[in-house]
Tab-separated table of C-alpha atoms in Angstrom:
chain	number	residue	atom	x	y	z
A	11	VAL	CA	3.816	11.020	-9.982
A	12	ASN	CA	2.192	9.777	-13.492
A	13	GLN	CA	1.038	13.164	-14.241
A	14	ILE	CA	3.997	14.738	-13.763
A	15	LEU	CA	6.039	12.081	-15.372
A	16	LEU	CA	3.821	12.698	-18.138
A	17	LEU	CA	4.471	16.573	-18.539
A	18	LEU	CA	7.929	16.097	-18.194
A	19	LEU	CA	7.830	13.733	-21.503
A	20	VAL	CA	5.886	16.295	-23.244
A	21	LEU	CA	7.754	19.036	-22.785
A	22	THR	CA	10.833	16.726	-23.715
A	23	VAL	CA	9.427	15.691	-27.102
A	24	CYS	CA	8.512	19.744	-27.542
A	25	ALA	CA	11.903	20.789	-27.215
A	26	ILE	CA	13.229	17.816	-29.417
A	27	LEU	CA	10.902	19.135	-32.311
A	28	TYR	CA	11.602	22.706	-31.573
A	29	ASN	CA	15.414	22.057	-31.973
A	30	LYS	CA	14.888	19.857	-35.395
A	31	VAL	CA	12.310	22.649	-36.638
A	32	HIS	CA	14.804	25.436	-35.975
A	33	GLN	CA	17.989	24.006	-37.692
A	34	VAL	CA	16.206	23.840	-41.042
A	35	PRO	CA	16.171	27.242	-41.535
A	36	LEU	CA	19.960	27.425	-40.478
A	37	ALA	CA	20.730	24.720	-42.946
A	38	LEU	CA	18.978	26.708	-45.480
A	39	ARG	CA	20.484	29.901	-44.773
A	40	ASN	CA	23.702	28.109	-45.060
A	41	GLU	CA	23.230	26.672	-48.543
A	42	THR	CA	21.789	30.179	-49.651
A	43	VAL	CA	25.083	31.672	-48.611
A	44	ASP	CA	27.244	29.404	-51.114
A	45	LEU	CA	24.312	29.601	-53.775
A	46	GLU	CA	24.707	33.475	-53.989
A	47	ASN	CA	28.752	33.244	-54.076
A	48	PRO	CA	29.383	35.765	-56.884
A	49	GLU	CA	32.085	33.396	-58.481
A	50	GLU	CA	29.753	30.596	-58.329
A	51	MET	CA	26.451	32.288	-59.797
A	52	GLU	CA	28.251	34.523	-62.446
A	53	GLU	CA	26.645	34.128	-65.711
A	54	GLU	CA	28.257	32.260	-68.572
A	55	ILE	CA	28.417	34.500	-71.638
A	56	PRO	CA	28.714	32.013	-74.548
A	57	VAL	CA	30.349	33.680	-77.746
A	58	VAL	CA	30.408	31.842	-81.120
A	59	ILE	CA	33.017	32.988	-83.622
A	60	CYS	CA	34.568	30.953	-86.325
A	61	ALA	CA	37.940	30.046	-87.580
A	62	ALA	CA	38.080	29.881	-91.475
A	63	ALA	CA	41.447	28.850	-93.118
A	64	GLY	CA	43.085	31.760	-94.808
A	65	ARG	CA	41.424	34.083	-92.020
A	66	MET	CA	42.077	32.721	-88.436
A	67	GLY	CA	44.194	35.805	-87.746
A	68	ALA	CA	40.772	37.514	-87.753
A	69	ALA	CA	38.920	35.434	-84.948
A	70	VAL	CA	42.004	35.526	-82.806
A	71	ALA	CA	42.181	39.440	-83.015
A	72	ALA	CA	38.484	39.390	-82.032
A	73	ILE	CA	38.594	37.078	-79.389
A	74	SER	CA	41.518	38.865	-78.006
A	75	SER	CA	39.870	42.184	-77.788
A	76	ILE	CA	36.611	40.904	-76.207
A	77	TYR	CA	38.609	39.013	-73.497
A	78	SER	CA	40.818	42.132	-72.787
A	79	ASN	CA	37.864	44.427	-72.523
A	80	THR	CA	35.426	42.389	-70.067
A	81	GLU	CA	35.544	40.937	-66.459
A	82	ALA	CA	32.630	38.878	-67.521
A	83	ASN	CA	32.746	34.983	-67.404
A	84	VAL	CA	33.314	34.176	-71.304
A	85	LEU	CA	33.032	30.977	-72.594
A	86	PHE	CA	34.113	31.181	-76.675
A	87	TYR	CA	32.966	28.942	-78.771
A	88	ILE	CA	35.410	28.971	-81.451
A	89	VAL	CA	34.140	26.756	-84.723
A	90	GLY	CA	35.823	25.431	-87.170
A	91	LEU	CA	36.233	22.799	-90.291
A	92	LYS	CA	38.207	19.402	-89.321
A	93	THR	CA	41.417	20.655	-91.302
A	94	THR	CA	41.469	24.035	-89.651
A	95	ILE	CA	40.743	22.877	-86.153
A	96	PRO	CA	44.322	21.886	-84.891
A	97	HIS	CA	45.788	25.375	-86.303
A	98	ILE	CA	43.450	27.590	-84.118
A	99	ARG	CA	43.838	25.470	-81.250
A	100	LYS	CA	47.792	25.442	-80.989
A	101	TRP	CA	47.301	29.096	-81.755
A	102	ILE	CA	45.475	30.156	-79.007
A	103	GLU	CA	47.279	27.443	-76.619
A	104	ASN	CA	50.542	29.209	-77.478
A	105	SER	CA	49.695	32.720	-76.895
A	106	LYS	CA	48.606	35.005	-74.462
A	107	LEU	CA	44.608	33.541	-75.283
A	108	LYS	CA	45.590	30.282	-73.067
A	109	GLU	CA	44.033	31.814	-70.100
A	110	ILE	CA	40.918	31.951	-72.179
A	111	LYS	CA	37.559	29.612	-71.345
A	112	PHE	CA	37.012	28.101	-74.911
A	113	LYS	CA	35.467	25.104	-76.977
A	114	VAL	CA	36.673	24.156	-80.443
A	115	VAL	CA	33.670	22.604	-82.349
A	116	GLU	CA	34.015	20.890	-85.361
A	117	PHE	CA	31.197	21.827	-88.302
A	118	ASN	CA	30.063	19.410	-90.952
A	119	PRO	CA	29.903	21.259	-94.245
A	120	MET	CA	27.688	18.249	-95.359
A	121	VAL	CA	24.716	19.698	-93.605
A	122	LEU	CA	24.337	22.342	-96.594
A	123	LYS	CA	24.717	19.930	-99.297
A	124	GLY	CA	22.446	20.852	-101.970
A	125	LYS	CA	21.343	24.326	-100.313
A	126	ILE	CA	24.105	26.515	-101.878
A	127	ARG	CA	23.853	28.395	-105.220
A	128	GLN	CA	27.166	28.689	-106.689
A	129	ASP	CA	27.857	32.812	-107.374
A	130	ALA	CA	31.180	33.375	-108.934
A	131	SER	CA	30.858	36.754	-108.205
A	132	ARG	CA	31.664	36.295	-104.661
A	133	PRO	CA	33.227	33.184	-103.870
A	134	GLU	CA	34.471	33.423	-100.434
A	135	LEU	CA	30.663	33.939	-99.523
A	136	LEU	CA	30.014	30.748	-99.879
A	137	GLN	CA	32.367	29.040	-97.312
A	138	PRO	CA	30.804	26.732	-95.233
A	139	LEU	CA	31.657	28.461	-92.164
A	140	ASN	CA	29.491	31.601	-93.044
A	141	PHE	CA	26.441	29.231	-92.403
A	142	VAL	CA	27.251	28.312	-88.923
A	143	ARG	CA	24.874	31.326	-87.599
A	144	PHE	CA	21.761	29.346	-89.142
A	145	TYR	CA	22.947	26.176	-86.957
A	146	LEU	CA	23.377	27.768	-83.569
A	147	PRO	CA	21.074	25.182	-81.761
A	148	LEU	CA	22.880	22.260	-83.322
A	149	LEU	CA	26.410	23.871	-81.798
A	150	ILE	CA	25.514	25.304	-78.822
A	151	GLN	CA	23.437	23.305	-76.335
A	152	LYS	CA	23.258	24.124	-73.163
A	153	HIS	CA	22.612	27.903	-73.213
A	154	GLU	CA	19.750	30.009	-73.552
A	155	LYS	CA	21.117	33.167	-74.610
A	156	VAL	CA	24.078	32.814	-77.304
A	157	ILE	CA	25.818	35.907	-79.169
A	158	TYR	CA	27.356	35.097	-82.692
A	159	LEU	CA	30.365	37.362	-84.013
A	160	ASP	CA	31.893	37.278	-87.427
A	161	ASP	CA	35.302	37.227	-87.408
A	162	ASP	CA	36.047	40.052	-88.951
A	163	VAL	CA	34.985	42.205	-85.564
A	164	ILE	CA	36.833	43.874	-82.982
A	165	VAL	CA	35.079	44.384	-79.431
A	166	GLN	CA	35.961	47.830	-77.917
A	167	GLY	CA	33.197	47.698	-74.923
A	168	ASP	CA	32.090	45.120	-72.457
A	169	ILE	CA	30.624	42.284	-74.009
A	170	GLN	CA	28.473	41.927	-70.999
A	171	GLU	CA	26.668	45.310	-72.384
A	172	LEU	CA	25.861	43.316	-75.686
A	173	TYR	CA	24.676	40.230	-74.023
A	174	ASP	CA	22.258	42.071	-71.883
A	175	THR	CA	20.484	43.330	-74.709
A	176	LYS	CA	16.669	42.602	-73.959
A	177	LEU	CA	14.854	40.651	-76.745
A	178	ALA	CA	11.218	41.064	-77.097
A	179	PRO	CA	8.750	37.903	-76.257
A	180	GLY	CA	8.604	35.972	-79.286
A	181	HIS	CA	11.936	37.161	-80.889
A	182	ALA	CA	14.546	34.521	-81.373
A	183	ALA	CA	17.205	37.246	-82.430
A	184	ALA	CA	18.397	40.940	-82.108
A	185	PHE	CA	20.113	42.512	-84.948
A	186	SER	CA	21.558	46.043	-86.103
A	187	ASP	CA	19.021	47.870	-88.323
A	188	ASP	CA	21.267	49.100	-91.515
A	189	CYS	CA	19.396	52.807	-90.949
A	190	ASP	CA	20.318	53.319	-87.457
A	191	LEU	CA	22.612	55.926	-87.078
A	192	PRO	CA	23.574	59.219	-89.427
A	193	SER	CA	27.188	58.452	-89.236
A	194	THR	CA	26.664	54.758	-91.180
A	195	HIS	CA	24.147	57.007	-93.471
A	196	GLU	CA	27.245	58.911	-94.634
A	197	MET	CA	29.455	55.663	-95.042
A	198	VAL	CA	26.634	53.937	-96.930
A	199	ARG	CA	26.344	56.738	-99.224
A	200	SER	CA	30.053	57.242	-99.820
A	201	VAL	CA	30.376	54.034	-101.007
A	202	GLY	CA	27.244	53.118	-102.973
A	203	MET	CA	26.355	50.374	-100.835
A	204	GLN	CA	22.304	49.164	-100.677
A	205	ASN	CA	20.754	49.373	-97.339
A	206	THR	CA	17.411	48.138	-98.103
A	207	TYR	CA	15.763	44.710	-99.286
A	208	MET	CA	16.188	45.547	-102.638
A	209	GLY	CA	19.971	45.473	-102.253
A	210	PHE	CA	19.560	41.659	-101.439
A	211	LEU	CA	16.229	39.990	-103.039
A	212	ASP	CA	15.564	39.731	-106.375
A	213	TYR	CA	12.218	41.770	-106.813
A	214	ARG	CA	11.853	40.434	-110.145
A	215	LYS	CA	11.024	36.885	-108.824
A	216	GLN	CA	7.550	35.958	-108.020
A	217	ALA	CA	8.344	34.270	-104.547
A	218	ILE	CA	9.996	37.403	-103.756
A	219	ARG	CA	6.951	39.717	-104.894
A	220	ASP	CA	4.745	37.486	-102.692
A	221	LEU	CA	6.394	38.121	-99.259
A	222	GLY	CA	4.880	41.477	-99.218
A	223	ILE	CA	8.027	43.292	-98.264
A	224	SER	CA	8.516	46.503	-99.722
A	225	PRO	CA	11.869	46.716	-101.476
A	226	SER	CA	12.855	49.958	-99.538
A	227	THR	CA	12.522	48.209	-96.079
A	228	CYS	CA	15.659	48.825	-94.406
A	229	SER	CA	17.905	45.547	-94.364
A	230	PHE	CA	19.880	44.730	-90.957
A	231	ASN	CA	23.087	43.044	-90.776
A	232	PRO	CA	23.518	39.647	-89.331
A	233	GLY	CA	27.444	39.943	-88.513
A	234	VAL	CA	26.509	40.418	-85.003
A	235	ILE	CA	23.602	38.286	-83.200
A	236	VAL	CA	22.054	38.121	-79.823
A	237	ALA	CA	19.901	34.851	-80.238
A	238	ASN	CA	17.576	33.078	-77.474
A	239	MET	CA	17.979	29.619	-78.391
A	240	THR	CA	14.516	28.444	-76.596
A	241	GLU	CA	12.863	30.609	-79.184
A	242	TRP	CA	15.110	29.782	-82.024
A	243	LYS	CA	14.408	26.312	-81.699
A	244	HIS	CA	10.516	26.753	-81.208
A	245	GLN	CA	10.026	28.863	-84.658
A	246	ARG	CA	11.982	26.242	-86.242
A	247	ILE	CA	14.176	29.186	-87.774
A	248	THR	CA	16.962	26.638	-88.853
A	249	LYS	CA	14.248	24.780	-91.171
A	250	GLN	CA	13.082	28.201	-92.215
A	251	LEU	CA	16.638	29.310	-93.245
A	252	GLU	CA	16.984	25.926	-95.048
A	253	LYS	CA	13.918	26.146	-96.718
A	254	TRP	CA	14.688	29.391	-98.303
A	255	MET	CA	18.431	28.309	-99.237
A	256	GLN	CA	16.892	25.456	-100.934
A	257	ARG	CA	14.372	27.701	-102.751
A	258	ASN	CA	17.308	30.070	-103.874
A	259	VAL	CA	18.804	27.209	-105.575
A	260	GLU	CA	15.556	26.392	-107.692
A	261	GLU	CA	15.002	29.579	-108.239
A	262	ASN	CA	17.939	32.156	-107.791
A	263	LEU	CA	16.173	34.484	-105.671
A	264	TYR	CA	19.018	36.811	-103.973
A	265	SER	CA	20.472	39.531	-105.779
A	266	SER	CA	24.171	39.119	-106.245
A	267	THR	CA	25.041	42.576	-106.763
A	268	LEU	CA	26.601	44.973	-104.037
A	269	GLY	CA	24.617	43.397	-101.240
A	270	GLY	CA	26.199	39.948	-101.872
A	271	GLY	CA	23.855	38.442	-99.096
A	272	VAL	CA	24.195	34.817	-99.529
A	273	ALA	CA	23.829	34.546	-95.946
A	274	THR	CA	22.125	37.865	-95.150
A	275	SER	CA	19.266	37.166	-97.538
A	276	PRO	CA	17.667	34.224	-96.093
A	277	MET	CA	17.745	35.939	-92.393
A	278	LEU	CA	16.251	38.932	-94.249
A	279	ILE	CA	13.104	36.717	-95.302
A	280	VAL	CA	12.847	34.655	-92.030
A	281	PHE	CA	13.384	37.111	-89.253
A	282	HIS	CA	11.466	40.111	-91.377
A	283	GLY	CA	9.439	42.355	-88.692
A	284	LYS	CA	10.111	39.418	-85.771
A	285	TYR	CA	13.393	40.740	-83.995
A	286	SER	CA	14.813	42.751	-81.701
A	287	SER	CA	17.335	45.632	-81.762
A	288	ILE	CA	20.939	46.175	-80.869
A	289	ASN	CA	22.535	49.106	-79.812
A	290	PRO	CA	23.773	50.867	-82.645
A	291	MET	CA	27.261	51.733	-81.197
A	292	TRP	CA	27.411	47.725	-80.890
A	293	HIS	CA	27.583	47.250	-84.165
A	294	ILE	CA	29.362	50.112	-86.429
A	295	ARG	CA	29.640	48.545	-89.549
A	296	HIS	CA	30.785	49.142	-93.527
A	297	LEU	CA	34.742	49.425	-92.890
A	298	GLY	CA	35.776	46.865	-95.402
A	299	TRP	CA	33.419	48.318	-98.235
A	300	SER	CA	35.873	50.873	-99.432
A	301	PRO	CA	39.723	51.418	-99.016
A	302	ASP	CA	39.120	55.090	-99.110
A	303	ALA	CA	35.666	55.787	-97.022
A	304	ARG	CA	36.883	56.518	-93.243
A	305	TYR	CA	34.710	57.239	-90.143
A	306	SER	CA	36.194	60.097	-87.662
A	307	GLU	CA	38.257	58.943	-85.119
A	308	GLN	CA	35.958	60.297	-82.592
A	309	PHE	CA	33.256	58.311	-83.363
A	310	LEU	CA	35.201	54.926	-83.709
A	311	GLN	CA	36.667	55.586	-80.033
A	312	GLU	CA	33.256	55.764	-78.855
A	313	ALA	CA	32.187	52.717	-80.702
A	314	LYS	CA	31.812	49.485	-78.869
A	315	LEU	CA	32.110	47.008	-81.626
A	316	LEU	CA	33.658	47.660	-85.100
A	317	HIS	CA	32.819	45.153	-88.133
A	318	TRP	CA	35.091	45.769	-91.663
A	319	ASN	CA	32.200	43.851	-93.840
A	320	GLY	CA	32.957	44.171	-97.561
A	321	ARG	CA	35.960	42.971	-99.691
A	322	TYR	CA	38.478	44.984	-98.279
A	323	LYS	CA	39.539	43.380	-94.712
A	324	PRO	CA	42.163	44.725	-92.067
A	325	TRP	CA	44.596	41.992	-92.195
A	326	ASP	CA	44.800	42.483	-95.829
A	327	TYR	CA	45.837	45.558	-98.114
A	328	PRO	CA	44.389	47.799	-98.909
A	329	SER	CA	42.332	48.565	-95.700
A	330	VAL	CA	41.013	51.604	-93.412
A	331	HIS	CA	41.679	51.702	-89.550
A	332	THR	CA	43.963	49.104	-89.530
A	333	ASP	CA	45.732	50.343	-86.303
A	334	LEU	CA	42.493	49.602	-84.434
A	335	TRP	CA	42.232	46.025	-85.923
A	336	GLU	CA	46.126	45.276	-85.621
A	337	SER	CA	46.190	46.839	-81.619
A	338	TRP	CA	44.495	43.545	-80.653
A	339	PHE	CA	46.293	40.905	-83.312
A	340	ILE	CA	48.235	38.265	-81.996
A	341	PRO	CA	50.802	36.582	-84.501
A	342	ASP	CA	50.751	33.270	-85.202
A	343	PRO	CA	53.065	31.166	-83.350
A	344	SER	CA	53.264	28.597	-86.503
A	345	GLY	CA	54.274	31.749	-88.507
A	346	LYS	CA	51.589	30.345	-91.228
A	347	PHE	CA	49.168	33.217	-91.216
A	348	LYS	CA	50.978	36.885	-91.889
A	349	LEU	CA	49.634	40.288	-92.763
A	350	THR	CA	49.667	41.928	-95.809
A	351	ARG	CA	51.002	45.561	-95.666
A	352	PRO	CA	52.278	47.687	-98.244
A	353	ASP	CA	56.015	47.075	-97.208
A	354	SER	CA	55.425	43.317	-97.008
């Protein structure tokens, strides 16, 4: 009898243990199903755009074009100065853009004190928000990968494609080379624009010659950036950029000719030979360099992103291909920002 009771006790204990062991995987499977829910697992795509006084309509058009051409989970970081933030917030919240996910971030221009050399030839390039791209890790805390866009762009493709740009190991950023497409070569030649380091750095200065960079090296355009925040912080990119800004104040190292690279030049130095490439169709440039030079309509339709870098902006007059830009523009509910057109 004792042996029978002992056997029953052992069988009971085994049954209990069996149930407990086999309940755990079931619970794990249920949790796994929840974690793989597409809505919960969808990666957030952070896009940084500046909203500067006098050109907020540019930021609005850029945001509108991105939002309208993707199903991705985009989070817009809209960077402004303290005086401009209420305006851009009101514009978004009182237009069809009220559905977007966004955060407004205030940029403190005091971080630039003593780091910018005055240049009367292009004073608009000295605006504090032109240097926001230098400080991405300070503004964007929780993301591993970030897209930065100049405000004078529109996006015709799915921003997910740009976000999926592969960065090589050890690279903190990806840019578009200024020598990447035959069509852009034609545009550059037609307006006489420099597309090499010679157009941005003063090779008469010993500090520039000591870099060992050939003046004929193809430049890149930092108006569209896909950045790896971990590498950016690890390599102390912001500190490196600030060092060259400071040296420029002391030694006047940047050319102030056609390149006009007040913000571009230090990036050309710091990232030389250490950046990945963006698909050329994701950064079609130079639309703002001449009111006369134009791309073919077919080429523009195939482009994923258009950039009006240069003096001639699509919200002003004269400019080219303004119809493509204006189709994404949303009028200012306050009426403060107005387009400049021939009949206005």
